Short mmCIF file of C-alpha atoms in Angstrom, two decimals:
data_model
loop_
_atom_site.label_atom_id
_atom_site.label_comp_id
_atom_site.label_asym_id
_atom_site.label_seq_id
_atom_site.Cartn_x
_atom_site.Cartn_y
_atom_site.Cartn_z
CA UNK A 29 20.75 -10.80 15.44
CA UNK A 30 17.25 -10.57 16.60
CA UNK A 31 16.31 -13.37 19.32
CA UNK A 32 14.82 -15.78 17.35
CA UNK A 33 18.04 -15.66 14.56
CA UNK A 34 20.33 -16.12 17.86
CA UNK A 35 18.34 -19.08 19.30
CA UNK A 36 18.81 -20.40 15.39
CA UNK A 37 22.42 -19.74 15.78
CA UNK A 38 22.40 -21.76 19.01
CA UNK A 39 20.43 -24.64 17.78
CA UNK A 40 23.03 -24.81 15.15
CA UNK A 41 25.71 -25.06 17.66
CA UNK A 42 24.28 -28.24 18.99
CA UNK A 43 22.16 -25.95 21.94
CA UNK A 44 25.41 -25.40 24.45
CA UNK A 45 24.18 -25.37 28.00
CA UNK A 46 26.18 -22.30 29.02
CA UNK A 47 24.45 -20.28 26.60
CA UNK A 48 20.81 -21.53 27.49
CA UNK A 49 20.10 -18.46 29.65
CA UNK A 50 17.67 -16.00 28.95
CA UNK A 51 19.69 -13.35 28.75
CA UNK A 52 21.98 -13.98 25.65
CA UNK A 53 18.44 -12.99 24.17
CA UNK A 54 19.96 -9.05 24.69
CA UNK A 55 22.63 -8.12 21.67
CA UNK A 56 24.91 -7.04 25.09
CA UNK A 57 25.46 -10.46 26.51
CA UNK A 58 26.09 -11.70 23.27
CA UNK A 59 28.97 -9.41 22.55
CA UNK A 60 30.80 -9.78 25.99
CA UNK A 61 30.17 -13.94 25.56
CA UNK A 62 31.67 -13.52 21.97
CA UNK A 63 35.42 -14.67 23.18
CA UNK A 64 33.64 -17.79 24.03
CA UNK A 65 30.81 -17.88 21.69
CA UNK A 66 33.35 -17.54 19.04
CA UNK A 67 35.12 -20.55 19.90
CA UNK A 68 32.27 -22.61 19.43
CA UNK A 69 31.41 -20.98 15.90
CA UNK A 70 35.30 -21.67 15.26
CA UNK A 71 34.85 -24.86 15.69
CA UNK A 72 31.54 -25.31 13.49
CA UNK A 73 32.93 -23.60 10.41
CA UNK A 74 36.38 -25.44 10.11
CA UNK A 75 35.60 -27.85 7.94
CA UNK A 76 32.94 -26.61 5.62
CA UNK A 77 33.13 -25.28 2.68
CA UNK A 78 31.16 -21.45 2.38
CA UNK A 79 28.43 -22.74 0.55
CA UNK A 80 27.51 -25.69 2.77
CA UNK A 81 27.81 -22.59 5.71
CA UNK A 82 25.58 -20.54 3.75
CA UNK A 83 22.62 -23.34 3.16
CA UNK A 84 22.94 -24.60 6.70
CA UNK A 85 23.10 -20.64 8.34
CA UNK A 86 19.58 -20.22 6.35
CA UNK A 87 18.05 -23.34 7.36
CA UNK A 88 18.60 -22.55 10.86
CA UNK A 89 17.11 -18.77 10.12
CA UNK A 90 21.13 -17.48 10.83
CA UNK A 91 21.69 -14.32 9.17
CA UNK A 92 24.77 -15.80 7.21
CA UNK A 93 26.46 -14.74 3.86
CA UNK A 94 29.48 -16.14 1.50
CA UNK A 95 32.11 -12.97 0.79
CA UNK A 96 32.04 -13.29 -2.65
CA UNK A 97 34.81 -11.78 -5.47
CA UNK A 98 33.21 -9.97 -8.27
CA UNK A 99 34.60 -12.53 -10.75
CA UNK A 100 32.20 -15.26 -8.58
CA UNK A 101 29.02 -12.82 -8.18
CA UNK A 102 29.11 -12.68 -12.57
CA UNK A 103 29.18 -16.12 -12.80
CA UNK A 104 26.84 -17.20 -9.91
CA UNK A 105 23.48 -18.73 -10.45
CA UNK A 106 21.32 -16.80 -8.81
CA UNK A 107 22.10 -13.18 -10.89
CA UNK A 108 22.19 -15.35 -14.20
CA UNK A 109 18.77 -16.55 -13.46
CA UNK A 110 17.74 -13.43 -13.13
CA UNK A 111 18.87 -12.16 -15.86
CA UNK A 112 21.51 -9.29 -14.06
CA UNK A 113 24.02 -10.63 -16.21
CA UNK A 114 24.79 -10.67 -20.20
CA UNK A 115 27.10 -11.36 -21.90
CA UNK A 116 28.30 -8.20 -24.26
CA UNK A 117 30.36 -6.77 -26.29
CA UNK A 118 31.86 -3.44 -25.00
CA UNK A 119 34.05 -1.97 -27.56
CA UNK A 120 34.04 -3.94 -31.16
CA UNK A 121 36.26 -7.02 -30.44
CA UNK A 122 36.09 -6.85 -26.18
CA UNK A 123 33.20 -8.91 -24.84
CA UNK A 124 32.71 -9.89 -21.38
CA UNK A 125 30.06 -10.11 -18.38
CA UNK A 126 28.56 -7.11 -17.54
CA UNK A 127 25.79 -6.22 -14.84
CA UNK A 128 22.30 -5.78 -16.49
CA UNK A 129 20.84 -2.85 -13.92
CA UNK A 130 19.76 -3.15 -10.48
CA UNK A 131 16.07 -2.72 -10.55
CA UNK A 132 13.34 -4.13 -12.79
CA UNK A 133 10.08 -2.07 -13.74
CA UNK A 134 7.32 -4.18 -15.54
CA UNK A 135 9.72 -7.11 -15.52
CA UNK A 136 12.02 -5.51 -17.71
CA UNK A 137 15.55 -5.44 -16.14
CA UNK A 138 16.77 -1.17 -16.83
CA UNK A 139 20.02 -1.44 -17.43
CA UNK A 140 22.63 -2.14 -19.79
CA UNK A 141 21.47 -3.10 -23.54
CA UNK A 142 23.74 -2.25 -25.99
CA UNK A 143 27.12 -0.41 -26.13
CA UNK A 144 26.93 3.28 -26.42
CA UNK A 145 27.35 4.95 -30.08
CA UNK A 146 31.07 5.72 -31.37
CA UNK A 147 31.32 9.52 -30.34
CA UNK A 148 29.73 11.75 -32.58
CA UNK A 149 27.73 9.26 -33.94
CA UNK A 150 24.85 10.71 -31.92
CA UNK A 151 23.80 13.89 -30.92
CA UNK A 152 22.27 14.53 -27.53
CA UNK A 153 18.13 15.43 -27.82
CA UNK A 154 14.81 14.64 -26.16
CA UNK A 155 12.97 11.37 -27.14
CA UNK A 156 10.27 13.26 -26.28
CA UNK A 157 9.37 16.89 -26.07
CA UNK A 158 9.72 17.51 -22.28
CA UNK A 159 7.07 18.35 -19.89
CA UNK A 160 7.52 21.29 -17.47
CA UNK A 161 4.92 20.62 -14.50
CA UNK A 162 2.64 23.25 -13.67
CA UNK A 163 3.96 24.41 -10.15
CA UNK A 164 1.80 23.68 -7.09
CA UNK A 165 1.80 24.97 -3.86
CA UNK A 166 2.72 28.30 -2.14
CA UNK A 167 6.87 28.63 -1.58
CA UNK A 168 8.19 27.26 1.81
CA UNK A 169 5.70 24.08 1.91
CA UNK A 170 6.40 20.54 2.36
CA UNK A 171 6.11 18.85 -1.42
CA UNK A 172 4.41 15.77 0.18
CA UNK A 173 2.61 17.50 2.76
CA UNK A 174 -0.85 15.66 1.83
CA UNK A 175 0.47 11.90 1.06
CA UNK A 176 0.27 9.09 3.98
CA UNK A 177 2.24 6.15 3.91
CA UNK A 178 1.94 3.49 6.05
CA UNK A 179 5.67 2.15 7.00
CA UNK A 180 5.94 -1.52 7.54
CA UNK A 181 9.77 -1.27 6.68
CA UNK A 182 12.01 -2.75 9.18
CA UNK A 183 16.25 -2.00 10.06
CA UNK A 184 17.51 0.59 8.04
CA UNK A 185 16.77 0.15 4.27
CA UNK A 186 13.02 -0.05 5.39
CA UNK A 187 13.42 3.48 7.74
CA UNK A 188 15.76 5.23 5.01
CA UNK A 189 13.17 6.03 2.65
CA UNK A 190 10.16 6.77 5.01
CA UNK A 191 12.09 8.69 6.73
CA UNK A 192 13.41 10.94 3.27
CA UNK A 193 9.21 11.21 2.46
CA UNK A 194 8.72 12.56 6.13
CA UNK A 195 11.31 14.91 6.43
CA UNK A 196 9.71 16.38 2.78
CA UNK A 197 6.54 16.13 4.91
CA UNK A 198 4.04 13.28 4.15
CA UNK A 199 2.79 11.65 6.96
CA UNK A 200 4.66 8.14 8.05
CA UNK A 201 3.28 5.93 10.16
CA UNK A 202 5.23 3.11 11.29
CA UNK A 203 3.53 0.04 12.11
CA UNK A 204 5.34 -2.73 14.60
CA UNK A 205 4.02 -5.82 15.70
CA UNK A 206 5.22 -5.79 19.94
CA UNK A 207 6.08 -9.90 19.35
CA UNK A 208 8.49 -9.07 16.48
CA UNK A 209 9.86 -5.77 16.84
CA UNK A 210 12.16 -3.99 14.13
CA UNK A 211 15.65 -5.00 15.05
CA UNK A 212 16.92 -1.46 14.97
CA UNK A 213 15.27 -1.12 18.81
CA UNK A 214 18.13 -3.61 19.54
CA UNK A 215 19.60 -0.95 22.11
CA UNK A 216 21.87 -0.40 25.24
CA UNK A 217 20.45 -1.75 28.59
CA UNK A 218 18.36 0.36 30.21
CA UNK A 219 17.84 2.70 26.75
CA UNK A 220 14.49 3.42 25.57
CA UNK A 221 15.59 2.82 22.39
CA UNK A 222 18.74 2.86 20.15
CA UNK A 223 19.95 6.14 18.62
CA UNK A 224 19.97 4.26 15.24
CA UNK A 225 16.05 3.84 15.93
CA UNK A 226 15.75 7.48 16.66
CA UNK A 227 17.82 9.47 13.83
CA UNK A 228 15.62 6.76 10.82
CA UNK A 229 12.66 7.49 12.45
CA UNK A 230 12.30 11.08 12.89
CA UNK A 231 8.90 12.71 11.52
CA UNK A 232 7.20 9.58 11.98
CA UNK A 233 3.87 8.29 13.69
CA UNK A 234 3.98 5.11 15.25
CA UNK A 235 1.22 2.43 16.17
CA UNK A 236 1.32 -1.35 17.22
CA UNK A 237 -0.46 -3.67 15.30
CA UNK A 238 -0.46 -7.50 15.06
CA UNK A 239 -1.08 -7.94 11.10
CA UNK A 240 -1.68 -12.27 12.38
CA UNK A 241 -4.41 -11.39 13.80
CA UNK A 242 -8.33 -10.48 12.66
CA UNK A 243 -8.93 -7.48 14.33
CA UNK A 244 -5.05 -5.93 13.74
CA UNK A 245 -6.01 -6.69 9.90
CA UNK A 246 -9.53 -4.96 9.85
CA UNK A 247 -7.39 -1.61 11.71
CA UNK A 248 -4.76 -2.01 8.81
CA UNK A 249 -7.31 -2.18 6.40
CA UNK A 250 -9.14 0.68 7.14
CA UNK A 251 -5.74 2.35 7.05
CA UNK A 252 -4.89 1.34 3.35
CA UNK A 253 -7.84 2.87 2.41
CA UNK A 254 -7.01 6.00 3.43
CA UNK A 255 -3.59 5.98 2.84
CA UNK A 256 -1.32 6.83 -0.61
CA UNK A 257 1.46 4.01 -0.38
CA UNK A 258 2.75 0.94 1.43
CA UNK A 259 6.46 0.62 2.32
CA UNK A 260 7.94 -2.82 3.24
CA UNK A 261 11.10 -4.31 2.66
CA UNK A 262 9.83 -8.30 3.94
CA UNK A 263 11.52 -11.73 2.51
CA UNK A 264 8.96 -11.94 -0.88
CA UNK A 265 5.93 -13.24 0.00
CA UNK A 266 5.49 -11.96 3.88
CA UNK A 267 3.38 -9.52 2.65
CA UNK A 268 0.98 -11.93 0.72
CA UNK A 269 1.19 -14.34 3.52
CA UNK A 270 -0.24 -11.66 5.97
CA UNK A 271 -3.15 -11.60 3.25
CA UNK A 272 -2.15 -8.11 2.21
CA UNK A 273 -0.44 -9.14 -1.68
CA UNK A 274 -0.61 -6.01 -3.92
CA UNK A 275 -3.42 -7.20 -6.00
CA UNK A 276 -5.36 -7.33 -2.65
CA UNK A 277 -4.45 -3.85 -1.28
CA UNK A 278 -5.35 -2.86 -4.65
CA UNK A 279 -9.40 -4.22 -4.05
CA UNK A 280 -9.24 -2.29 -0.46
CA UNK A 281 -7.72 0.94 -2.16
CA UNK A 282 -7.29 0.95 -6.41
CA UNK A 283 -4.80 4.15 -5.93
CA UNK A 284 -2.69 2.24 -3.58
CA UNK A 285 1.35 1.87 -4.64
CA UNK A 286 3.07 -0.51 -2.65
CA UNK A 287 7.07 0.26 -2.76
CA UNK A 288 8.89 -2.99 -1.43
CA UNK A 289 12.60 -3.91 -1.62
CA UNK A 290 14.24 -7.12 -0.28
CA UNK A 291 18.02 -8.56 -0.21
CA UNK A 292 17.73 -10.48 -3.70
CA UNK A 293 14.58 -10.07 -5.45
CA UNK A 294 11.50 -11.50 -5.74
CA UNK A 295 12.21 -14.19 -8.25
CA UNK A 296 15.15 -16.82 -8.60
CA UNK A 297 17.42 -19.30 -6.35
CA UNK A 298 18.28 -16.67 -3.77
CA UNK A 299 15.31 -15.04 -3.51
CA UNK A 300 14.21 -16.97 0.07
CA UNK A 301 17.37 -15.73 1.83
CA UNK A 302 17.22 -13.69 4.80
CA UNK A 303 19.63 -10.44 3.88
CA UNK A 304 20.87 -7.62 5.73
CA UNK A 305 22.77 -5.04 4.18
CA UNK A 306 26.11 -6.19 5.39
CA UNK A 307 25.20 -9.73 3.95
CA UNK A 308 24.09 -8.11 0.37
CA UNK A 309 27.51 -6.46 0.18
CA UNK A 310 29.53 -9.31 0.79
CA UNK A 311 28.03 -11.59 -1.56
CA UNK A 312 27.71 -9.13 -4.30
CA UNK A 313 31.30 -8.42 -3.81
CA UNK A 314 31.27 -5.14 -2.88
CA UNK A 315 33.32 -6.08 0.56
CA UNK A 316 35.72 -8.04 -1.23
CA UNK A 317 36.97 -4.99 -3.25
CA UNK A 318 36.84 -2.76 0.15
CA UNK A 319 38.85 -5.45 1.75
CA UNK A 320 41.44 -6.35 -0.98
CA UNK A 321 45.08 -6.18 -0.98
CA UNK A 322 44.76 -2.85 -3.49
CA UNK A 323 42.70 -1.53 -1.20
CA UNK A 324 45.02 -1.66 1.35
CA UNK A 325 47.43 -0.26 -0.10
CA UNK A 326 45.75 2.39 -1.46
CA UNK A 327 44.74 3.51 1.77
CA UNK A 328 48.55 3.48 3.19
CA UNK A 329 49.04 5.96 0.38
CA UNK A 330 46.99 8.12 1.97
CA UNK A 331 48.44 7.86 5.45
CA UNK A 332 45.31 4.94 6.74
CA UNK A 333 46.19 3.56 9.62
CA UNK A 334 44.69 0.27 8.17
CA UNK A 335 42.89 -0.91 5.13
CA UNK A 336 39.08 0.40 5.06
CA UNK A 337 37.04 -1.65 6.29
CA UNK A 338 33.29 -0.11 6.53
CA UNK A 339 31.60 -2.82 9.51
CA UNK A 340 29.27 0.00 10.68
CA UNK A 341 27.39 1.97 7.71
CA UNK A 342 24.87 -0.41 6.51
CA UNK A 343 26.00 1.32 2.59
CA UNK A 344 23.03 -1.23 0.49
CA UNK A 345 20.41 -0.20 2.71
CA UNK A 346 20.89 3.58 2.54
CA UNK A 347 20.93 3.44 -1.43
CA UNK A 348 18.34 1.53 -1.96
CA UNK A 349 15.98 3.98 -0.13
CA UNK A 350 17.35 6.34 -2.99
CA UNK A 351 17.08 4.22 -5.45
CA UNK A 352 14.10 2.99 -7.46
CA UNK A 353 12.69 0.21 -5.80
CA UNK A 354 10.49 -1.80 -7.48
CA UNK A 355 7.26 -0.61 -7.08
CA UNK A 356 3.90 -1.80 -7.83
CA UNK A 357 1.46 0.89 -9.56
CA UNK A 358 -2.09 0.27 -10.39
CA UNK A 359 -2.95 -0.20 -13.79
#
């Protein structure tokens, strides 16, 4: 957790004096104080149910997350307000819930709409004739050697896809404000930074700005207007809050696209929640199935020591920086 989401964490623990020190600011303190901090977290979770844990974890601004079973993530009201879930029929006779697509484009969920055609009912072709670019370029050059983006991305899912455009080439730079740094700095004492920060960043530029105040806005500004795209991956609405919403990048620069992901969307009951990648998975019940009983036996069929159990590769942050991610082109 970043300092702030730890100090939430300890006012929710009723602010225990032996953890009022300064330095349980540091990620280390707080992992050799976890056989005692874990005691008191023990005894704050024992008699609540997950969703009373879940509402009170946010209030307090505590990364926090239900592990959900698929069966629960079909039927809960956040994706059906959404619309990520219909109702369908799969094969004539079998209907059931079924996942709608996982990103929107003109707020049209792409996904699932129909079943697919008996076979040979339809015969693979092009909609539309295709269109073979005209090639650009000389042979051995970068393809995005002459876009800038201007990363305001944050952990991993914000430095995964920056970091694919500048290894192709375009130019990244990452923008930090020094009072809230990007969480992935979090690193070993005495480190200059983490080697997590290192390996997403590579090929990038970097420059400190404070977006809160006047003159760090007039420096970003000047920026968008030179620039081809704006990363971000925010809670919805930090962007707009900073006074930078897409229809006002849009007035600084009308070729601007602004590419921005976050935990559960932009619209519906969820869509406030803080979210890492570890807290996606688990409610969307992706840790449930890694952590089931087949699971574990499945993996002492191979010889596994233990059941799989991935707590280290943040897996919904580095595919959504592959994945389209809902971004905002002008018109």
């Amino acid at each position: 957790m970043a300092p702030r989401q730890w100090r939430g964490l300890r006012r929710w623990l009723g602010e225990p004096a032996e953890f009022q020190d300064p330095k349980f600011d540091t990620l280390g303190a707080r992992f050799a104080a976890w056989p005692r901090l874990s005691v008191l977290v023990d005894a704050l979770f024992a008699d609540k149910t997950m969703k009373e844990l879940v509402a009170a974890g946010q209030a307090h601004g505590v990364p926090i997350s239900a592990v959900l079973t698929p069966s629960r993530i079909l039927a809960s009201e956040h994706f059906q307000a959404v619309g990520a879930i219909t109702h369908a029929e799969l094969v004539p006779g079998v209907r059931t819930d079924v996942p709608t697509g996982y990103f929107v484009v003109d707020d049209e969920r792409c996904g699932f709409r129909t079943p697919a055609p008996a076979a040979g009912a339809d015969q693979p072709r092009w909609l539309a004739a295709p269109v073979t670019p005209a090639p650009s370029g000389r042979p051995g050059e970068y393809p995005f050697r002459n876009v800038r983006i201007l990363d305001l991305g944050v952990i991993v899912a914000g430095g995964e896809l920056s970091r694919l455009y500048g290894d192709l080439g375009a130019q990244v730079i990452k923008i930090e404000n020094a009072d809230y740094p990007d969480g992935l700095r979090q690193s070993r004492a005495g480190a200059v930074m983490s080697e997590s920060f290192a390996w997403t960043h590579r090929n990038h530029l970097a420059l400190g700005l404070d977006l809160r105040s006047e003159r760090g806005k007039q420096i970003f500004r000047r920026l968008v207007a030179q620039a081809d795209a704006v990363f971000a991956n925010f809670k919805p609405g930090t962007l707009t809050s900073l006074g930078f919403s897409f229809d006002t990048l849009r007035e600084i620069n009308p070729r601007i696209v602004l590419a921005g992901s976050s935990a559960f969307g932009n619209r519906g009951p969820w869509s406030r929640r803080m979210g890492y990648g570890p807290l996606v998975r688990a409610t969307t019940g992706v840790t449930s199935l890694w952590t089931s009983e087949e699971a574990s036996d499945e993996a002492r069929a191979v010889g596994a020591r233990h059941a799989f159990y991935d707590a280290t590769t943040i897996f919904p942050d580095h595919i959504v920086g592959r994945s389209p991610r809902s971004p905002r082109w002008p018109r």
